[in-house]
Coordinates of C-alpha atoms and ligand atoms in Angstrom, one line a residue:
M1 CA 8.0 -16.6 24.4
I2 CA 11.0 -17.1 22.2
T3 CA 10.5 -18.7 18.8
L4 CA 13.2 -20.4 16.7
I5 CA 12.8 -20.6 13.0
Q6 CA 15.1 -23.4 12.1
N7 CA 17.0 -24.3 8.9
G8 CA 15.3 -21.9 6.5
S9 CA 16.8 -20.2 3.4
V10 CA 16.8 -16.8 5.0
V11 CA 16.8 -13.7 2.8
T12 CA 19.0 -11.0 4.4
K13 CA 20.8 -8.0 3.1
E14 CA 23.8 -10.2 2.3
G15 CA 21.7 -12.5 0.1
M16 CA 20.2 -15.9 0.9
Q17 CA 21.7 -18.6 3.1
V18 CA 20.5 -21.4 5.3
L19 CA 20.2 -20.0 8.8
D20 CA 18.3 -20.1 12.1
L21 CA 16.5 -17.1 13.5
L22 CA 15.2 -16.3 17.0
F23 CA 12.5 -13.8 17.7
E24 CA 10.7 -12.7 20.9
E25 CA 7.6 -10.6 20.7
D26 CA 8.1 -7.9 18.1
K27 CA 11.9 -8.2 17.9
I28 CA 14.4 -10.4 16.0
L29 CA 16.9 -11.5 18.6
Q30 CA 19.5 -13.4 16.7
I31 CA 20.3 -14.8 13.3
G32 CA 22.9 -17.6 12.9
H33 CA 23.7 -21.3 13.0
N34 CA 22.6 -23.8 15.6
L35 CA 20.7 -21.3 17.8
K36 CA 19.4 -22.5 21.1
G37 CA 17.3 -21.2 23.9
Y38 CA 13.7 -21.2 22.6
D39 CA 10.2 -22.1 23.7
H40 CA 8.6 -22.7 20.3
L41 CA 10.1 -24.3 17.2
I42 CA 9.2 -23.7 13.5
D43 CA 11.0 -26.0 11.1
A44 CA 11.7 -24.1 7.9
T45 CA 13.7 -26.8 6.1
N46 CA 13.3 -26.3 2.3
C47 CA 11.5 -23.1 2.9
Y48 CA 12.3 -19.4 2.2
V49 CA 12.3 -17.1 5.2
T50 CA 11.7 -13.4 4.0
P51 CA 10.8 -10.1 5.6
G52 CA 7.1 -9.4 5.8
M53 CA 5.9 -7.5 2.7
I54 CA 4.9 -3.8 2.7
D55 CA 2.0 -2.7 0.4
I56 CA 2.0 1.1 0.1
H57 CA -1.0 1.3 -2.3
V58 CA -4.0 -0.7 -1.3
H59 CA -7.7 0.3 -1.3
G60 CA -9.3 -2.8 0.2
G61 CA -9.8 -6.6 0.0
G62 CA -11.8 -9.4 1.5
G63 CA -15.1 -7.6 0.4
H64 CA -14.3 -4.3 2.1
D65 CA -13.0 -0.9 0.9
F66 CA -11.2 1.4 3.3
M67 CA -13.5 4.2 2.0
E68 CA -16.3 2.5 3.9
A69 CA -14.6 4.4 6.7
N70 CA -15.4 2.1 9.6
L71 CA -13.5 -0.2 11.9
E72 CA -15.0 -3.4 10.4
A73 CA -13.8 -2.5 6.9
F74 CA -10.3 -1.8 8.2
Q75 CA -10.2 -5.1 10.1
K76 CA -11.5 -7.2 7.3
A77 CA -9.4 -5.6 4.5
T78 CA -6.2 -5.6 6.6
D79 CA -6.7 -9.1 7.8
F80 CA -7.2 -10.3 4.2
H81 CA -4.0 -8.8 3.0
L82 CA -2.0 -9.8 6.1
F83 CA -3.1 -13.4 5.6
H84 CA -1.5 -13.1 2.1
G85 CA 1.8 -11.7 3.3
A86 CA 1.3 -7.9 3.7
T87 CA 2.5 -7.4 7.2
S88 CA 2.7 -3.6 6.7
Q89 CA -0.1 -1.8 4.8
V90 CA -0.8 1.8 3.7
P91 CA -4.6 2.1 3.4
T92 CA -5.4 4.3 0.4
S93 CA -8.3 6.5 -0.4
I94 CA -9.8 7.5 -3.7
S95 CA -10.9 10.9 -4.9
A96 CA -14.0 11.9 -3.0
S97 CA -15.7 14.7 -1.1
N98 CA -13.9 16.4 1.8
E99 CA -16.3 14.7 4.1
A100 CA -15.7 11.2 2.7
I101 CA -11.9 11.6 2.8
T102 CA -12.1 13.0 6.4
A103 CA -14.3 10.0 7.4
F104 CA -11.6 7.7 5.9
L105 CA -9.0 9.4 8.0
N106 CA -11.1 9.2 11.1
A107 CA -11.6 5.5 10.5
Y108 CA -7.9 5.0 10.1
K109 CA -7.4 6.8 13.5
Q110 CA -10.0 4.6 15.1
A111 CA -8.4 1.5 13.7
M112 CA -5.0 2.6 14.8
N113 CA -6.2 3.1 18.4
S114 CA -8.4 0.0 18.6
N115 CA -5.7 -2.6 19.1
T116 CA -7.7 -4.9 17.0
I117 CA -5.8 -4.6 13.7
K118 CA -3.2 -7.4 13.4
A119 CA -1.3 -5.9 10.4
R120 CA 1.1 -3.0 10.9
L121 CA -0.6 0.2 9.7
V122 CA 2.3 2.3 8.5
G123 CA 0.5 5.4 7.2
A124 CA -2.4 6.5 5.1
H125 CA -2.1 7.3 1.4
L126 CA -4.4 9.9 -0.1
E127 CA -4.8 9.1 -3.8
G128 CA -6.4 12.2 -5.1
P129 CA -8.5 14.3 -5.1
Y130 CA -6.0 16.6 -6.8
L131 CA -5.7 14.6 -10.0
S132 CA -5.8 15.5 -13.7
P133 CA -9.2 15.0 -15.4
D134 CA -7.3 13.9 -18.5
K135 CA -5.9 10.9 -16.5
K136 CA -8.7 10.2 -14.1
G137 CA -8.6 6.3 -14.4
A138 CA -11.3 5.0 -12.1
H139 CA -11.6 8.2 -10.0
P140 CA -15.0 10.0 -10.3
L141 CA -14.5 13.1 -12.5
H142 CA -16.8 15.3 -10.4
F143 CA -14.5 14.9 -7.3
L144 CA -11.3 16.0 -9.1
R145 CA -10.2 19.5 -8.1
H146 CA -7.2 21.8 -7.8
P147 CA -5.1 21.6 -4.6
E148 CA -6.7 23.9 -2.0
F149 CA -4.5 24.7 1.0
E150 CA -7.5 25.2 3.3
E151 CA -8.5 21.7 2.6
Y152 CA -5.3 19.6 2.5
S153 CA -3.6 21.4 5.4
K154 CA -6.4 20.2 7.7
W155 CA -5.9 16.5 6.5
I156 CA -2.2 16.7 7.2
E157 CA -2.3 18.7 10.4
N158 CA -5.1 16.8 12.0
Y159 CA -4.0 13.3 10.8
P160 CA -0.3 13.1 11.2
F161 CA -0.3 9.4 10.0
V162 CA -0.9 10.6 6.4
K163 CA 2.4 9.7 4.8
R164 CA 1.7 9.8 1.1
M165 CA -0.4 11.8 -1.3
T166 CA -0.8 11.1 -5.0
A167 CA -1.4 14.3 -7.0
A168 CA -0.9 15.8 -10.5
P169 CA 1.8 18.4 -10.0
E170 CA 0.8 20.4 -13.2
L171 CA -2.5 21.5 -11.6
E172 CA -2.6 25.0 -10.3
G173 CA -1.3 24.8 -6.8
G174 CA 0.3 21.4 -7.5
L175 CA 3.9 22.6 -6.8
S176 CA 3.1 24.4 -3.6
L177 CA 1.3 21.3 -2.5
G178 CA 4.5 19.3 -3.1
D179 CA 6.5 21.8 -1.0
Y180 CA 4.0 21.7 1.8
L181 CA 3.8 17.9 2.0
H182 CA 7.6 17.6 1.8
N183 CA 8.1 20.0 4.7
Q184 CA 5.5 18.1 6.7
G185 CA 7.3 14.8 6.2
V186 CA 4.7 13.4 3.7
N187 CA 5.8 11.8 0.4
P188 CA 4.1 13.5 -2.5
S189 CA 3.8 11.1 -5.5
I190 CA 3.2 12.1 -9.1
G191 CA 0.2 10.2 -10.4
H192 CA -3.0 10.5 -12.5
S193 CA -0.9 13.3 -14.2
N194 CA -0.7 14.7 -17.6
A195 CA 2.5 16.5 -17.0
Y196 CA 5.4 16.7 -19.5
G197 CA 9.2 17.0 -19.4
L198 CA 10.2 20.1 -17.4
T199 CA 7.1 20.2 -15.3
I200 CA 8.1 16.8 -13.9
K201 CA 11.7 18.1 -13.2
D202 CA 10.0 21.0 -11.5
A203 CA 7.8 18.7 -9.4
M204 CA 10.9 16.9 -8.2
N205 CA 12.4 20.2 -7.1
H206 CA 9.2 20.7 -5.1
G207 CA 9.3 17.5 -3.1
Y208 CA 7.7 14.9 -5.4
N209 CA 9.9 11.8 -4.9
S210 CA 7.8 9.0 -6.4
V211 CA 5.5 8.0 -9.2
T212 CA 2.2 6.2 -8.6
H213 CA 1.4 3.1 -10.6
L214 CA 3.8 3.5 -13.5
Y215 CA 2.2 3.2 -17.0
N216 CA -1.3 3.7 -15.6
A217 CA -3.2 7.0 -15.8
M218 CA -0.2 9.1 -16.8
S219 CA 1.2 10.9 -19.8
T220 CA 3.6 9.3 -22.2
V221 CA 5.8 10.7 -25.0
G222 CA 3.7 13.0 -27.3
L223 CA 3.1 16.4 -28.5
H224 CA 3.0 19.0 -25.8
Q225 CA 2.7 22.7 -26.7
G226 CA 3.6 21.9 -30.3
M227 CA 6.8 20.0 -29.3
K228 CA 7.5 16.3 -28.7
A229 CA 8.0 15.8 -25.0
A230 CA 8.6 13.0 -22.5
G231 CA 5.6 12.2 -20.3
V232 CA 5.5 11.0 -16.7
A233 CA 6.2 7.4 -17.8
E234 CA 9.5 8.2 -19.5
M235 CA 10.6 10.6 -16.8
A236 CA 9.9 8.0 -14.2
L237 CA 12.3 5.6 -16.0
L238 CA 14.9 8.3 -16.6
E239 CA 15.1 10.1 -13.2
K240 CA 17.3 7.8 -11.0
D241 CA 16.0 9.3 -7.7
L242 CA 12.3 8.8 -8.3
Y243 CA 10.8 5.8 -6.6
V244 CA 8.3 4.1 -8.8
E245 CA 5.2 2.0 -8.0
L246 CA 4.3 -0.8 -10.3
I247 CA 1.1 -2.9 -10.2
A248 CA 2.5 -6.3 -11.0
D249 CA -0.8 -8.2 -11.4
L250 CA 0.2 -8.9 -15.0
K251 CA -3.0 -7.0 -16.1
H252 CA -2.1 -3.4 -15.6
V253 CA 1.4 -3.5 -17.1
P254 CA 2.5 -5.8 -19.9
V255 CA 5.5 -8.1 -19.2
E256 CA 7.8 -6.2 -21.5
L257 CA 7.2 -2.9 -19.7
I258 CA 7.7 -4.6 -16.3
K259 CA 11.1 -5.7 -17.5
L260 CA 11.9 -2.3 -18.9
A261 CA 11.0 -0.7 -15.5
Y262 CA 13.1 -3.2 -13.6
L263 CA 16.1 -2.7 -15.9
N264 CA 15.9 1.1 -15.6
K265 CA 14.9 1.5 -12.0
T266 CA 16.5 -1.6 -10.4
A267 CA 15.1 -3.2 -7.2
D268 CA 16.4 -0.1 -5.3
R269 CA 13.8 2.2 -6.8
L270 CA 11.0 -0.1 -8.1
I271 CA 8.2 -0.9 -5.6
L272 CA 5.6 -3.5 -6.3
V273 CA 2.1 -2.5 -5.2
S274 CA -1.3 -4.3 -5.3
D275 CA -3.5 -1.3 -5.8
C276 CA -6.0 -3.9 -4.7
L277 CA -9.7 -3.3 -4.5
S278 CA -12.4 -4.7 -2.1
P279 CA -13.5 -7.7 -4.3
A280 CA -10.1 -9.4 -3.9
G281 CA -10.8 -12.9 -2.5
M282 CA -14.5 -12.7 -3.2
G283 CA -14.7 -14.4 -6.7
E284 CA -16.2 -12.9 -9.9
G285 CA -19.2 -10.6 -10.1
Q286 CA -20.3 -7.0 -9.7
F287 CA -18.9 -4.9 -6.8
F288 CA -18.7 -1.3 -5.7
L289 CA -15.7 1.0 -5.3
G290 CA -15.5 4.1 -3.1
P291 CA -17.5 5.6 -0.3
E292 CA -21.0 4.5 0.7
N293 CA -23.0 7.3 -0.9
D294 CA -20.9 7.7 -4.1
K295 CA -20.1 4.3 -5.3
V296 CA -18.6 3.3 -8.6
L297 CA -19.8 0.0 -10.1
I298 CA -17.1 -2.4 -11.2
D299 CA -17.1 -5.8 -12.9
V300 CA -14.7 -8.3 -11.5
K301 CA -13.3 -10.9 -13.9
D302 CA -9.6 -11.5 -14.2
A303 CA -9.2 -8.0 -12.7
A304 CA -11.5 -5.2 -11.7
Y305 CA -12.9 -3.1 -14.6
L306 CA -15.3 -0.1 -14.6
H307 CA -18.8 -1.4 -15.3
N308 CA -19.2 -2.3 -19.0
Q309 CA -15.9 -0.6 -19.9
P310 CA -12.4 -1.9 -20.7
T311 CA -10.9 0.5 -18.2
L312 CA -9.1 -1.2 -15.3
A313 CA -10.2 0.1 -11.9
G314 CA -7.6 -1.6 -9.8
S315 CA -6.3 -5.1 -9.1
I316 CA -7.6 -8.0 -7.1
A317 CA -4.1 -9.3 -6.5
T318 CA -2.3 -9.9 -3.2
V319 CA 1.4 -9.2 -2.5
N320 CA 2.2 -12.9 -2.5
Q321 CA 0.7 -13.1 -6.0
L322 CA 2.8 -10.1 -7.1
L323 CA 5.9 -12.0 -6.0
K324 CA 4.9 -15.1 -7.9
N325 CA 4.1 -13.0 -11.0
V326 CA 7.4 -11.2 -11.3
V327 CA 9.4 -14.4 -10.5
S328 CA 7.4 -16.1 -13.2
I329 CA 8.6 -13.6 -15.8
G330 CA 12.3 -14.1 -14.9
I331 CA 12.9 -11.4 -12.3
D332 CA 15.5 -12.5 -9.6
F333 CA 13.7 -13.8 -6.4
I334 CA 15.9 -11.7 -4.1
D335 CA 15.2 -8.6 -6.1
A336 CA 11.5 -9.4 -6.1
I337 CA 11.6 -9.6 -2.3
K338 CA 13.4 -6.3 -2.2
M339 CA 10.8 -4.5 -4.3
L340 CA 8.1 -5.7 -1.8
T341 CA 10.1 -5.1 1.4
I342 CA 13.1 -2.9 1.9
T343 CA 12.5 -0.5 -1.0
P344 CA 9.0 0.5 0.1
A345 CA 10.4 0.7 3.7
K346 CA 13.0 3.2 2.5
L347 CA 10.4 5.3 0.7
M348 CA 8.3 5.3 3.9
K349 CA 11.4 6.1 6.0
L350 CA 10.8 3.0 8.1
D351 CA 13.8 0.9 7.0
H352 CA 15.3 1.2 10.5
L353 CA 12.3 -0.9 11.8
I354 CA 10.9 -3.0 9.0
G355 CA 11.7 -4.3 5.5
S356 CA 14.6 -6.6 6.2
I357 CA 15.6 -9.5 8.4
E358 CA 18.2 -8.1 10.8
T359 CA 18.9 -8.4 14.6
N360 CA 16.8 -5.9 16.6
K361 CA 14.4 -5.1 13.8
C362 CA 10.7 -5.9 14.0
A363 CA 9.5 -9.5 13.8
D364 CA 7.6 -9.4 10.5
I365 CA 8.5 -12.6 8.8
L366 CA 7.2 -14.8 6.0
I367 CA 7.9 -18.5 5.5
M368 CA 7.2 -19.8 2.0
N369 CA 7.6 -23.2 0.3
E370 CA 9.6 -23.7 -2.9
K371 CA 6.5 -22.6 -5.0
Y372 CA 6.4 -19.4 -3.0
D373 CA 3.1 -20.4 -1.3
L374 CA 2.9 -18.9 2.2
V375 CA 3.4 -21.5 5.0
H376 CA 3.5 -19.0 7.8
V377 CA 2.9 -15.3 8.3
I378 CA 4.4 -13.7 11.4
C379 CA 3.5 -10.1 12.1
Q380 CA 4.6 -8.0 15.1
G381 CA 5.9 -11.3 16.5
K382 CA 2.5 -13.0 16.3
I383 CA 2.0 -16.1 14.2
I384 CA -1.0 -15.2 12.0
R385 CA -0.9 -18.4 9.8
Ligands
LIG401 ZN1 -4.8 5.2 -9.3

């Protein structure tokens, strides 16, 4: 079946213009004016037509956490985020036992092979367990450890869909972890790190090419070995090549610092992520984070906090909300779309398939009204909403 999306303001590499678009199954056939030869018509007059969004850091949603490590959790969480515009998702673990992380990876594999997941699964992200105890955030302290080749090589070799790992490069073994991941085609990301200045430069020379959730759980300028030094936050802004994740839920990062990151990194290196937790879409109350037998209690209000503490545990935002948030603070709409589509696609080395509206690329398309509310979500050529 060939579908025509007619008369929408289509966001392409060249900018935005009113165009028609034809797709069939999971392929964009043609983009142009007055296109004909279709079986199904979607009128997109007065609507934006954008690429599907890519969330490279998401822990769960719709009441389920990927660390539940079963097919149902993967279905419910991916469906929830797909409905809100994340056509591609990178399910993310938290620091846990070897068994719990392996179970998460087995569940990913089961989900991938089940043909029941409607969103595009584009890799797994291991956030931890090789994180700094000084910057643990919501990760359970007793699971943090130094990188151990025996452990991580099994995750990477047995589960080739692992595409990202967040680690603290200053830990003993942190740089050889970076080299190993880089050589295996996995993106090592600096995060939950207490590194300073030269250690961060070193990490970049050992394969680390991104920074996880800028301004959260990382060092900032301060005294290091008796000298003032730049922390991960400043180095992330300074180093042009580093991709940078930013949680744009307007809770994790103040507006001024979002603007500072946007000015420094530009839409070519800044990636908006949800870092979303299971309670998203479930209202306020008490929820759990992490694997079944090692749960962390969280309080959900305007965001998710560690129980009875002011520490943020993650967001309850969807990618569509991230878009609205950054546009509301004055960031250019087309740049905002970039930071949710082609830029993460480039980091994931999937920009030849997804992340932009181009002939022959995958049919992951969003249609939004003038308030950026989603009217339609199309993923892998299927109309989801
Ligand atoms: Zn984190």
